[in-house]
XYZ file of C-alpha atoms in Angstrom:
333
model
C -10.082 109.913 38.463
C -9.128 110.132 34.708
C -11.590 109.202 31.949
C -9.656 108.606 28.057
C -11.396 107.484 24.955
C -9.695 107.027 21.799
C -9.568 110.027 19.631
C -10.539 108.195 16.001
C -6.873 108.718 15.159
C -4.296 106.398 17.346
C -4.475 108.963 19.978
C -6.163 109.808 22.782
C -9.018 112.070 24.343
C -9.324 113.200 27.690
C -13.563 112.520 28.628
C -13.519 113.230 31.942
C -11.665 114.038 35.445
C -11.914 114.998 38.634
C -9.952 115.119 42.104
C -11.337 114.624 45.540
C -9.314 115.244 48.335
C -8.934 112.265 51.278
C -9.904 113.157 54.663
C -6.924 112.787 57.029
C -5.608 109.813 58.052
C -7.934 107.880 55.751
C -4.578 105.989 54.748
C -1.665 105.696 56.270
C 1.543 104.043 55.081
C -0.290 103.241 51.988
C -2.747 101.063 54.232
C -6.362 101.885 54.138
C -7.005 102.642 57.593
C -10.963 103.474 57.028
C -12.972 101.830 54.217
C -15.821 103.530 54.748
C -14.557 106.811 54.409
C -12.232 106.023 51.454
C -15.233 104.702 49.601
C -17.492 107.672 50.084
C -14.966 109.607 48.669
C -14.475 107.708 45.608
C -18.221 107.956 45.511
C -17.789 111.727 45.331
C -15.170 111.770 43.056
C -16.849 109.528 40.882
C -20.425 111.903 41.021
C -17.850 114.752 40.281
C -16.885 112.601 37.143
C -20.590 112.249 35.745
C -19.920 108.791 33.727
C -22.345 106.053 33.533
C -18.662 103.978 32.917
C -18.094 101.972 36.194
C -15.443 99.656 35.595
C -12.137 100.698 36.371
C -8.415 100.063 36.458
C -7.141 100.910 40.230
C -3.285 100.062 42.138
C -1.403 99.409 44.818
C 1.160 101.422 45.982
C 4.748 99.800 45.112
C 5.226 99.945 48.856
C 2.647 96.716 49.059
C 3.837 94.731 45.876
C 6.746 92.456 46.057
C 8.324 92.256 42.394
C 10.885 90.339 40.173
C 12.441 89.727 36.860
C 13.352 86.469 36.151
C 14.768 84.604 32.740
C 13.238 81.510 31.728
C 12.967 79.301 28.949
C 10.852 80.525 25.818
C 8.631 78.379 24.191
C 6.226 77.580 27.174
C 3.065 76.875 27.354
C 0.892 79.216 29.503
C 0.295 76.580 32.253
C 4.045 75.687 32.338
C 4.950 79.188 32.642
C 2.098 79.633 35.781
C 4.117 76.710 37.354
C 7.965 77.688 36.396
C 6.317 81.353 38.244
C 5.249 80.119 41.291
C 8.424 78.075 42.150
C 10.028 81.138 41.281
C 8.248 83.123 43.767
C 8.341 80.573 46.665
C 11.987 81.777 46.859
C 11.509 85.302 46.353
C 8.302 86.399 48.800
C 8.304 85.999 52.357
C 4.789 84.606 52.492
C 2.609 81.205 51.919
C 1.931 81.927 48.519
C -1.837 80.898 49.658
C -1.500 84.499 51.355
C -0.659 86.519 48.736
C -2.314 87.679 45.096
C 0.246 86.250 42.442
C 0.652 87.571 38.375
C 2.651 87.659 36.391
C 3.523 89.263 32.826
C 6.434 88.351 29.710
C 8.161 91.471 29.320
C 10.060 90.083 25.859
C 13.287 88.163 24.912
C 16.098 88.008 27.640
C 19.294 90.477 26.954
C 21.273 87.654 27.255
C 19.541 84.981 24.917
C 17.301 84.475 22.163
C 16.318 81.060 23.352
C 14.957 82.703 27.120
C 12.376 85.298 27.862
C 12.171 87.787 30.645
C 9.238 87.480 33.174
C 8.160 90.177 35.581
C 6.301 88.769 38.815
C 4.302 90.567 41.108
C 2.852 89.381 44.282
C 0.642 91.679 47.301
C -0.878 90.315 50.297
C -4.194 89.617 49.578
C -5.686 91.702 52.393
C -3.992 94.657 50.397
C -5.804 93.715 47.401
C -9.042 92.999 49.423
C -9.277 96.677 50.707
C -8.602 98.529 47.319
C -11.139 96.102 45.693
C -13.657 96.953 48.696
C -13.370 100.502 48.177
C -14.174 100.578 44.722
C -16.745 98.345 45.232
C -18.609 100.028 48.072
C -18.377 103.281 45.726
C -20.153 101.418 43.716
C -17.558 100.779 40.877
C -16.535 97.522 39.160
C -12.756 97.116 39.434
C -11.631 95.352 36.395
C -7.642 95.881 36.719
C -5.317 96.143 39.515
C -1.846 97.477 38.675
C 0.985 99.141 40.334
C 1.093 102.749 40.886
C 4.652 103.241 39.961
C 3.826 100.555 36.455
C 1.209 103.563 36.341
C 3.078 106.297 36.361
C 6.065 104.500 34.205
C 2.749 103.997 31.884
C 1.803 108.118 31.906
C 5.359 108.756 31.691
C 5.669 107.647 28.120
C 3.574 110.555 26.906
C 5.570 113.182 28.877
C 8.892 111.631 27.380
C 7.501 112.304 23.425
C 7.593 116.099 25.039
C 11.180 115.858 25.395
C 14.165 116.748 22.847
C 14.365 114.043 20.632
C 12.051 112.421 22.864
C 14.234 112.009 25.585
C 15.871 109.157 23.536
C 19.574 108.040 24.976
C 19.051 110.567 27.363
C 19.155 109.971 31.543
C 15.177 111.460 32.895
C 15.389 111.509 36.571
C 11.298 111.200 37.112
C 10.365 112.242 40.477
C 7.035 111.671 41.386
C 6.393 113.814 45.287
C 3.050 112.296 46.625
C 1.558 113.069 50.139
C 4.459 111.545 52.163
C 6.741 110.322 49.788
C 8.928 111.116 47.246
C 10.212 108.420 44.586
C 12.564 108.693 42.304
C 12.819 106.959 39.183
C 15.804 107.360 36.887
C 15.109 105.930 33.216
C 17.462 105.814 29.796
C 15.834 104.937 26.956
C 12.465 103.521 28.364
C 14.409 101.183 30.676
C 14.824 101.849 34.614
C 18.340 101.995 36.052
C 17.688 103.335 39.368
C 15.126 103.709 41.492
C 14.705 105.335 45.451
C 12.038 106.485 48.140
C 12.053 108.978 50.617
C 10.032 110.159 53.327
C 9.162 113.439 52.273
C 6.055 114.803 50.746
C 3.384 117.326 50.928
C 1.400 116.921 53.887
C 4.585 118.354 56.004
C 3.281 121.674 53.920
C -0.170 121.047 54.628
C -0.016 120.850 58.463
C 2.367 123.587 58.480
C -1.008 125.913 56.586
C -3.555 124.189 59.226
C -0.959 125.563 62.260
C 0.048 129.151 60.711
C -3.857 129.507 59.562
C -5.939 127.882 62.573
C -7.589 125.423 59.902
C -8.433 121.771 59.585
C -6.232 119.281 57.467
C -8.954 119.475 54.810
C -9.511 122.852 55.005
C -5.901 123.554 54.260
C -5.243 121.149 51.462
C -8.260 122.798 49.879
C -6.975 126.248 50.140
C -3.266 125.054 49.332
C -4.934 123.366 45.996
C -6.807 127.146 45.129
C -3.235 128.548 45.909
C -5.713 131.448 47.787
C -3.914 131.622 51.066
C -2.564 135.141 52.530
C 0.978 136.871 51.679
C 3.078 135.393 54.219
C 2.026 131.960 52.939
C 4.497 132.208 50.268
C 7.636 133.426 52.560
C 6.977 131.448 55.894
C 6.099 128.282 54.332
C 5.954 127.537 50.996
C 9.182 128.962 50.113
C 10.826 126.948 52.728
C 9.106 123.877 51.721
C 10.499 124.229 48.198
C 13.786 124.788 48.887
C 13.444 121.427 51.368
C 12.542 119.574 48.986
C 14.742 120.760 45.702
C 17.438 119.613 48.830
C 15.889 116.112 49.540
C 15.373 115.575 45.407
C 19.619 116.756 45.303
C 20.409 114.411 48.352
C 18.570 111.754 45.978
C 20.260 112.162 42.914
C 23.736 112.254 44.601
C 22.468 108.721 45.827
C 22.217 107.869 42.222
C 25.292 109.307 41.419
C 27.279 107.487 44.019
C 25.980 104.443 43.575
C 26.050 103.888 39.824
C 28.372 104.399 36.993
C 26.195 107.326 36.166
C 27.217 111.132 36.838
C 24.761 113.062 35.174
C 20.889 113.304 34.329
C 19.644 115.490 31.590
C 16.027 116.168 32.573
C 14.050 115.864 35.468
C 10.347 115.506 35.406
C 8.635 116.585 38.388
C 5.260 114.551 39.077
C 2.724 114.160 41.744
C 0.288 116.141 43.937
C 3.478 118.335 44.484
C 4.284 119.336 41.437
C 1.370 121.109 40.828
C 2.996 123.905 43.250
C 3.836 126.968 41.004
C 7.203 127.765 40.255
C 8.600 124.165 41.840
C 10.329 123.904 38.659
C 12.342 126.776 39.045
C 14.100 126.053 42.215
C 14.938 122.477 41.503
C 16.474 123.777 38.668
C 18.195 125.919 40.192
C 19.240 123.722 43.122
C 20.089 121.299 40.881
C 21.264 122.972 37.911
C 19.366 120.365 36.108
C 16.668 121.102 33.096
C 13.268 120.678 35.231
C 9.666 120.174 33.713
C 6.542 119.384 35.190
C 5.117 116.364 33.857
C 1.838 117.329 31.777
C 0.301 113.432 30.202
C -2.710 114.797 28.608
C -0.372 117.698 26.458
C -0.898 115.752 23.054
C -4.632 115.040 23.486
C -7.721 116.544 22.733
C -9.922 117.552 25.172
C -13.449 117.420 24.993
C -16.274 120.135 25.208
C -16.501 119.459 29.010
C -13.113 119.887 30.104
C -11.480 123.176 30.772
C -8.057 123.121 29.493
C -6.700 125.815 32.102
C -8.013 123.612 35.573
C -6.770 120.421 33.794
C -3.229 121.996 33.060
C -3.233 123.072 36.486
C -4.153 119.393 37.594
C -2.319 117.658 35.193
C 1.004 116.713 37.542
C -1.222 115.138 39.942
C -2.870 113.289 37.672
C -0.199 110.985 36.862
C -1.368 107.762 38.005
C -4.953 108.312 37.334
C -3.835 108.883 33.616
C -1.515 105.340 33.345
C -4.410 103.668 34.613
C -6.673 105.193 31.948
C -4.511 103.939 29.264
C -4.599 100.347 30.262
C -7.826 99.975 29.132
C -5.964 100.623 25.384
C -3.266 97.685 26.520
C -5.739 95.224 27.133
């Protein structure tokens, strides 16, 4: 969880955070698999976070949104536009559309035409929508925005980019963003994404390999994993191994790219996700990829306040991602 306030000067400062790990097999597939469980720790995280704020911006992973540009006519009215959007989306999702949550947002004039606009719609089953919004809810929270957490980390990503040289601009920025059990990789030039792929690979393979070498629970190991406190051969029987898998997966990935678009380089890659917080990840993808590598850092042109201690939240700040895009949308609004 990521509290942002405004910092009096068109920036930003970070309030508040905090991280509470998930039991195991709390989700699954991106599918809530206990409520009750999920919610409690939300509730945790949310004690940890020691706000009276309780409404909040949450998401779906882009695993359980079904989404599409379309061009239309500008000049609409709002209520022609709702009904242009759901003809548009009777052809496009496999579902009654009395099944599924339907929005829908005008991204700007169409490439092709001044007279035409561009329209992004998203639809989710509604039972996916139902569970996230039961969560927060039974934690006691008041969601107020639902979003998607790849349009969240897209969202974050904008603040990493100003890091860049000349602020990434014309550049290709392969974003890789290595949850739990996936990896997704998101290629961008100039703000706009070109390419876009998911694999199964993620960081609970390293965490059950620490509970088997080290006789612990799944909790118990993500924990220690997180404190980076675990013995010598931690480092040269797993995490060593894991690293080098997945600089090779992230490779396989961008060959992928490469093959399938007129593209044949990237300039930066920006490592993101519980993953990245690893130390030294950078370094090998780098060097299996021979590719300038950062680790994504939202909250490096913010102040921080009194409460926050910049040396956990630079450790954290990878992770933090989607928790941060979702803090800013409150600024959108």
């Amino acid at each position: 969880m990521v509290e942002l306030a405004s910092d009096g000067k068109g920036g930003y400062r970070v309030e508040r955070y905090a991280i509470e790990i998930l039991p195991r097999d709390v989700v699954s597939d991106g599918n809530i698999v206990n409520l009750e469980a999920a919610a409690e720790s939300v509730r945790r995280a949310w004690k940890k976070l020691a706000t009276s704020t309780r409404q909040v911006a949450i998401a779906l992973p882009a695993s359980h949104v079904i989404t599409k540009k379309i061009i239309v006519a500008a000049g609409q009215r709002e209520a022609e536009l709702e009904l242009l959007v759901e003809s548009e989306a009777n052809q496009y999702i496999p579902f009654a559309l009395e099944e599924v949550n339907l929005d829908f947002q005008v991204i700007g004039p169409a490439p092709s035409s001044p007279d035409e606009i561009e329209v992004l719609i998203a639809a989710s089953r509604k039972e996916k929508v139902e569970d996230r919004v039961a969560v927060a809810e039974s934690a006691g929270l008041k969601p107020r925005v639902l979003d998607v957490e790849s349009y969240a980390v897209l969202s974050a990503f904008q603040l990493v980019e100003a890091m860049l040289p000349e602020g990434g601009k014309g550049q290709i920025i392969a974003l890789v963003d290595v949850g739990a059990n996936v990896m997704n990789l998101t290629v961008l030039r100039n703000d706009q994404q070109i390419y876009a792929r998911e694999q199964a690979f993620g960081g609970n393979q390293l965490t059950q390999d620490i509970a088997r070498l080290f006789n612990m629970t799944f909790e118990e190991a993500e924990a220690e994993k997180r404190r980076n406190s675990l013995p010598e051969k931690y480092e040269t029987e797993l995490l060593r191994p894991f690293l080098e898998a997945l600089a090779l997966e992230l490779s396989r990935a961008l060959q992928f790219f490469f093959t399938s678009t007129q593209f044949n380089q990237v300039n930066h890659i920006v490592l993101a996700g519980g993953c990245a917080v690893i130390q030294g990840i950078d370094q090998v993808v780098a060097s299996r990829t021979q590719i300038n590598t950062v680790v994504a850092n939202p909250f490096a042109g913010m102040v921080l306040s009194d409460r926050i201690r910049e040396k956990s939240l630079l450790a954290d700040a990878s992770s933090l991602m989607v928790a941060c895009g979702l803090a800013l949308r409150r600024f959108d609004e």
